[in-house]
Amino acid sequence: MQLGLLVVVFFLSSMDLTGSSKVVKGKRQRRISTELSQGCARGCDLCSEFNGCLRCSPKLFILLERNDIRQIGICLPSCPLGYFGLRNTDMNKCIKCKIENCESCFSRNFCTKCKEGLYLHKGRCYVTCPEGYSAANGTMECSSPAQCEMSEWGPWGPCSKKRKLCGFKKGNEDRTRRILQAPSGDVSLCPATTEVRRCTVQKSQCPEGKRKKKEEQGKQDNTNGNRNRKDTKDAKSGTKKRKSKQRGAVVPATSASPTQ
C-alpha cells in the first residue's frame, strides 16, 4: 500500500516539474521578443541595442549611420542632404550620392545641388560652367545657349572658292544670322552666326581667263601675221633681186670674121 502511494506521488511531482519548465520557457521567449523591440524609436518596427533600427515603418526611409565599427539604423520621413531615397517593397532606404562635390542628388549619378561655390550642369558639378554656357539669373546652374536670341538664317550665298565664283567645280557656300540679344551682353556665349557647307557647280571659265586667252591668241595671231608678212616680203625681195640680176647680165659679142 505504501509503495503504491509513493508511485502516485512521484508521478504527480514529475508532471508538475514538466509544466513548470514549459511555463519558464514561454516566459523566457516572451522576454527575449520584448527585449528585441522594446525601446525602439518612433517609426521603427524592429530594432536592436547594438545596431539601432533594423526595419522602419512603411513610408519611412532607413538611414544607416556608421559609428566606429557599427552601423546604426534610424528612420526618417525623407533622406538628408547627400542621399537620395530608394523605395522598395521590402523597405525604403537612403542611398549615398556617388557624385563628386554633390550636396543633394536625385539618383546615384544625377546631382540636383552642388556644394557651395560650384556650378551645376546636367547633373554634374563644375568649378566654372562649360564653354558656351553661363549661370542663369544669378543661380549656380549653368544655362543653355538657347537663351541667346538669334535672327533667322539668311539665304545661302553663291558657291565660291578662294573668293572666286568661277574656275572651279567644288567649293563652299555660306549663310549668316545675327545676334539679337545675348545674356549679360556677352556675345561669346551665343552660338555661331555663320554656317558653311560644300557645294558643286558646273565648271566655268573666269572672264579674266577668257580675256587673257583672247589676248594670248591675238598675240599669237600677230606673231604669225608678222612672220607671214616677213616671209612674203622676203619672197618679193628675192624675186626683185633675181630680175635685177637677169637685166644686168651682158651677152658676150661674137667677133666678125675678116673680109677677104
Short mmCIF file of C-alpha atoms in Angstrom, two decimals:
data_model
loop_
_atom_site.label_atom_id
_atom_site.label_comp_id
_atom_site.label_asym_id
_atom_site.label_seq_id
_atom_site.Cartn_x
_atom_site.Cartn_y
_atom_site.Cartn_z
CA MET A 1 0.00 0.00 0.00
CA GLN A 2 2.75 2.44 0.90
CA LEU A 3 4.58 1.51 -2.29
CA GLY A 4 1.56 2.43 -4.36
CA LEU A 5 1.28 5.80 -2.69
CA LEU A 6 4.93 6.52 -3.40
CA VAL A 7 4.45 5.76 -7.09
CA VAL A 8 1.47 8.11 -7.31
CA VAL A 9 3.36 10.91 -5.55
CA PHE A 10 6.36 10.53 -7.85
CA PHE A 11 4.16 10.63 -10.94
CA LEU A 12 2.37 13.78 -9.81
CA SER A 13 5.63 15.54 -8.96
CA SER A 14 7.09 14.77 -12.37
CA MET A 15 4.04 16.25 -14.08
CA ASP A 16 4.39 19.41 -12.03
CA LEU A 17 8.05 19.82 -12.97
CA THR A 18 7.29 19.41 -16.68
CA GLY A 19 4.54 22.01 -16.58
CA SER A 20 6.64 24.48 -14.68
CA SER A 21 9.52 24.12 -17.19
CA LYS A 22 7.13 24.85 -20.04
CA VAL A 23 5.92 27.97 -18.26
CA VAL A 24 9.51 29.13 -17.66
CA LYS A 25 10.42 28.53 -21.31
CA GLY A 26 7.40 30.50 -22.51
CA LYS A 27 8.26 33.39 -20.19
CA ARG A 28 11.86 33.40 -21.49
CA GLN A 29 10.75 33.54 -25.12
CA ARG A 30 8.38 36.40 -24.38
CA ARG A 31 11.16 38.26 -22.56
CA ILE A 32 13.60 37.90 -25.49
CA SER A 33 10.99 39.05 -28.02
CA THR A 34 10.11 42.01 -25.83
CA GLU A 35 13.78 42.99 -25.48
CA LEU A 36 14.26 42.96 -29.28
CA SER A 37 11.55 45.52 -29.95
CA GLN A 38 11.41 47.27 -26.58
CA GLY A 39 12.63 50.89 -26.62
CA CYS A 40 12.58 51.29 -30.46
CA ALA A 41 12.37 54.85 -31.69
CA ARG A 42 9.14 56.12 -33.17
CA GLY A 43 8.56 54.74 -36.67
CA CYS A 44 10.83 51.75 -36.12
CA ASP A 45 9.16 48.35 -36.22
CA LEU A 46 12.21 46.26 -35.30
CA CYS A 47 15.40 47.28 -33.53
CA SER A 48 18.35 46.03 -31.52
CA GLU A 49 20.50 47.62 -28.86
CA PHE A 50 23.66 47.11 -30.91
CA ASN A 51 22.51 48.26 -34.42
CA GLY A 52 19.55 50.52 -33.71
CA CYS A 53 16.60 50.20 -36.05
CA LEU A 54 16.52 47.18 -38.34
CA ARG A 55 13.18 47.77 -40.04
CA CYS A 56 11.25 51.02 -40.38
CA SER A 57 7.52 51.53 -40.66
CA PRO A 58 6.06 51.82 -44.20
CA LYS A 59 6.60 55.18 -45.99
CA LEU A 60 9.68 55.90 -43.87
CA PHE A 61 13.30 55.59 -45.04
CA ILE A 62 16.02 53.80 -43.11
CA LEU A 63 19.37 55.56 -42.94
CA LEU A 64 22.47 53.65 -41.81
CA GLU A 65 24.98 55.83 -39.97
CA ARG A 66 28.43 54.46 -39.20
CA ASN A 67 29.55 54.65 -35.60
CA ASP A 68 33.08 53.26 -35.29
CA ILE A 69 32.71 49.67 -36.46
CA ARG A 70 28.93 49.62 -36.15
CA GLN A 71 26.14 50.82 -38.40
CA ILE A 72 23.21 52.40 -36.59
CA GLY A 73 19.85 52.45 -38.38
CA ILE A 74 17.44 55.37 -37.97
CA CYS A 75 14.05 56.01 -39.61
CA LEU A 76 13.35 59.29 -41.44
CA PRO A 77 10.42 60.71 -43.45
CA SER A 78 12.90 61.85 -46.14
CA CYS A 79 16.59 61.39 -46.83
CA PRO A 80 19.12 64.06 -45.75
CA LEU A 81 21.49 66.02 -47.99
CA GLY A 82 23.97 63.81 -49.76
CA TYR A 83 21.47 60.95 -50.01
CA PHE A 84 18.54 60.03 -52.23
CA GLY A 85 15.53 57.88 -51.39
CA LEU A 86 15.15 54.45 -52.97
CA ARG A 87 11.72 52.91 -52.45
CA ASN A 88 11.42 49.15 -52.23
CA THR A 89 8.62 46.71 -51.46
CA ASP A 90 10.69 45.35 -48.59
CA MET A 91 11.94 48.62 -47.10
CA ASN A 92 12.71 52.17 -48.23
CA LYS A 93 16.39 53.09 -47.99
CA CYS A 94 18.55 56.22 -48.10
CA ILE A 95 21.43 55.76 -50.57
CA LYS A 96 24.51 57.98 -50.52
CA CYS A 97 25.20 60.15 -53.60
CA LYS A 98 28.22 58.96 -55.58
CA ILE A 99 28.80 62.25 -57.47
CA GLU A 100 31.86 64.27 -56.53
CA ASN A 101 31.14 67.58 -54.75
CA CYS A 102 27.38 66.91 -54.79
CA GLU A 103 25.26 68.10 -51.87
CA SER A 104 21.91 66.67 -52.96
CA CYS A 105 21.08 64.17 -55.69
CA PHE A 106 18.08 62.72 -57.50
CA SER A 107 19.73 59.37 -58.14
CA ARG A 108 23.12 57.79 -57.62
CA ASN A 109 24.62 59.56 -60.67
CA PHE A 110 22.49 62.73 -61.08
CA CYS A 111 23.15 65.69 -58.81
CA THR A 112 20.48 68.33 -58.11
CA LYS A 113 22.55 70.67 -55.93
CA CYS A 114 26.31 71.13 -55.75
CA LYS A 115 28.43 72.18 -52.81
CA GLU A 116 28.84 75.91 -52.24
CA GLY A 117 30.83 77.72 -54.94
CA LEU A 118 30.34 75.06 -57.62
CA TYR A 119 28.10 75.16 -60.71
CA LEU A 120 25.51 72.53 -61.59
CA HIS A 121 25.32 71.37 -65.21
CA LYS A 122 23.40 68.29 -66.40
CA GLY A 123 23.63 66.50 -63.06
CA ARG A 124 27.35 67.22 -62.50
CA CYS A 125 29.33 69.81 -60.54
CA TYR A 126 31.91 72.13 -62.12
CA VAL A 127 34.21 74.92 -60.97
CA THR A 128 33.00 77.01 -63.93
CA CYS A 129 30.25 76.49 -66.48
CA PRO A 130 31.30 74.57 -69.61
CA GLU A 131 32.11 76.54 -72.76
CA GLY A 132 29.00 78.05 -74.31
CA TYR A 133 27.04 78.09 -71.01
CA SER A 134 26.61 80.64 -68.23
CA ALA A 135 24.95 80.89 -64.81
CA ALA A 136 21.27 81.75 -65.24
CA ASN A 137 19.60 84.54 -63.27
CA GLY A 138 22.20 84.69 -60.54
CA THR A 139 21.91 80.98 -59.70
CA MET A 140 24.62 78.35 -59.67
CA GLU A 141 23.03 76.42 -62.52
CA CYS A 142 24.55 76.62 -65.99
CA SER A 143 22.00 77.68 -68.59
CA SER A 144 21.78 76.67 -72.21
CA PRO A 145 23.00 78.94 -75.03
CA ALA A 146 19.39 78.86 -76.20
CA GLN A 147 18.89 82.00 -74.10
CA CYS A 148 20.64 83.91 -76.85
CA GLU A 149 18.06 85.49 -79.13
CA MET A 150 19.10 84.90 -82.74
CA SER A 151 17.65 86.07 -86.05
CA GLU A 152 16.55 83.65 -88.75
CA TRP A 153 19.19 82.27 -91.10
CA GLY A 154 19.69 84.28 -94.27
CA PRO A 155 19.72 82.67 -97.73
CA TRP A 156 22.67 80.62 -98.89
CA GLY A 157 25.26 82.63 -100.76
CA PRO A 158 26.76 81.72 -104.15
CA CYS A 159 29.16 78.81 -104.46
CA SER A 160 32.72 80.14 -104.30
CA LYS A 161 36.31 79.05 -103.88
CA LYS A 162 39.09 81.30 -102.67
CA ARG A 163 36.73 84.28 -103.13
CA LYS A 164 36.20 83.41 -106.78
CA LEU A 165 32.91 82.47 -108.39
CA CYS A 166 34.38 80.70 -111.43
CA GLY A 167 37.17 78.39 -112.49
CA PHE A 168 36.25 75.51 -110.14
CA LYS A 169 33.80 72.64 -109.77
CA LYS A 170 33.65 72.12 -105.98
CA GLY A 171 33.56 74.98 -103.49
CA ASN A 172 31.75 76.30 -100.41
CA GLU A 173 28.63 78.35 -99.78
CA ASP A 174 27.64 80.05 -96.54
CA ARG A 175 24.76 81.79 -94.83
CA THR A 176 24.64 84.09 -91.80
CA ARG A 177 22.37 85.23 -89.00
CA ARG A 178 22.54 87.98 -86.37
CA ILE A 179 22.61 88.01 -82.56
CA LEU A 180 19.55 89.97 -81.46
CA GLN A 181 20.17 89.63 -77.71
CA ALA A 182 22.95 87.99 -75.69
CA PRO A 183 22.81 87.00 -71.99
CA SER A 184 24.58 89.67 -69.95
CA GLY A 185 25.62 91.24 -73.25
CA ASP A 186 28.30 88.59 -73.78
CA VAL A 187 28.02 87.52 -77.43
CA SER A 188 30.71 84.86 -76.92
CA LEU A 189 28.09 82.76 -75.12
CA CYS A 190 25.86 82.64 -78.20
CA PRO A 191 26.00 80.00 -80.95
CA ALA A 192 27.70 80.54 -84.32
CA THR A 193 26.41 83.23 -86.67
CA THR A 194 27.86 81.65 -89.83
CA GLU A 195 27.20 78.25 -91.35
CA VAL A 196 29.22 76.75 -94.23
CA ARG A 197 28.54 73.76 -96.45
CA ARG A 198 30.09 72.17 -99.53
CA CYS A 199 28.68 72.86 -102.98
CA THR A 200 29.23 71.60 -106.54
CA VAL A 201 28.71 73.64 -109.71
CA GLN A 202 29.38 73.24 -113.40
CA LYS A 203 32.90 74.42 -114.02
CA SER A 204 33.04 77.66 -115.98
CA GLN A 205 35.96 79.74 -117.16
CA CYS A 206 36.52 83.06 -115.44
CA PRO A 207 36.10 86.25 -117.60
CA GLU A 208 39.67 87.29 -116.90
CA GLY A 209 40.80 83.91 -118.13
CA LYS A 210 38.84 84.39 -121.32
CA ARG A 211 40.37 87.84 -121.85
CA LYS A 212 43.83 86.51 -121.15
CA LYS A 213 43.30 83.66 -123.54
CA LYS A 214 41.97 86.06 -126.16
CA GLU A 215 44.95 88.35 -125.67
CA GLU A 216 47.33 85.43 -125.97
CA GLN A 217 45.50 84.29 -129.09
CA GLY A 218 45.75 87.82 -130.50
CA LYS A 219 49.45 87.96 -129.79
CA GLN A 220 49.89 84.60 -131.43
CA ASP A 221 47.93 85.76 -134.45
CA ASN A 222 50.01 88.95 -134.66
CA THR A 223 53.19 86.93 -134.42
CA ASN A 224 52.01 84.61 -137.14
CA GLY A 225 50.90 87.58 -139.28
CA ASN A 226 54.20 89.34 -138.90
CA ARG A 227 56.00 86.15 -139.76
CA ASN A 228 53.83 85.67 -142.83
CA ARG A 229 54.32 89.28 -143.93
CA LYS A 230 58.04 88.96 -143.43
CA ASP A 231 58.11 85.78 -145.44
CA THR A 232 56.10 87.48 -148.21
CA LYS A 233 58.36 90.50 -148.16
CA ASP A 234 61.43 88.33 -148.25
CA ALA A 235 59.96 86.39 -151.15
CA LYS A 236 59.22 89.58 -153.08
CA SER A 237 62.68 90.93 -152.35
CA GLY A 238 64.26 87.74 -153.65
CA THR A 239 62.22 87.92 -156.86
CA LYS A 240 63.29 91.51 -157.47
CA LYS A 241 66.91 90.60 -156.92
CA ARG A 242 66.69 87.76 -159.38
CA LYS A 243 65.09 90.01 -162.01
CA SER A 244 67.71 92.69 -161.45
CA LYS A 245 70.46 90.17 -161.96
CA GLN A 246 68.85 88.98 -165.16
CA ARG A 247 68.65 92.54 -166.57
CA GLY A 248 72.24 93.37 -165.67
CA ALA A 249 73.68 90.26 -167.31
CA VAL A 250 75.97 91.12 -170.51
CA VAL A 251 75.65 88.94 -173.53
CA PRO A 252 79.18 88.28 -174.97
CA ALA A 253 79.64 89.73 -178.58
CA THR A 254 80.67 87.44 -181.37
CA SER A 255 83.80 88.56 -183.35
CA ALA A 256 83.32 89.27 -187.12
CA SER A 257 85.24 87.21 -189.50
CA PRO A 258 87.88 89.17 -191.67
CA THR A 259 86.82 90.05 -195.15
CA GLN A 260 88.82 88.94 -197.91
#
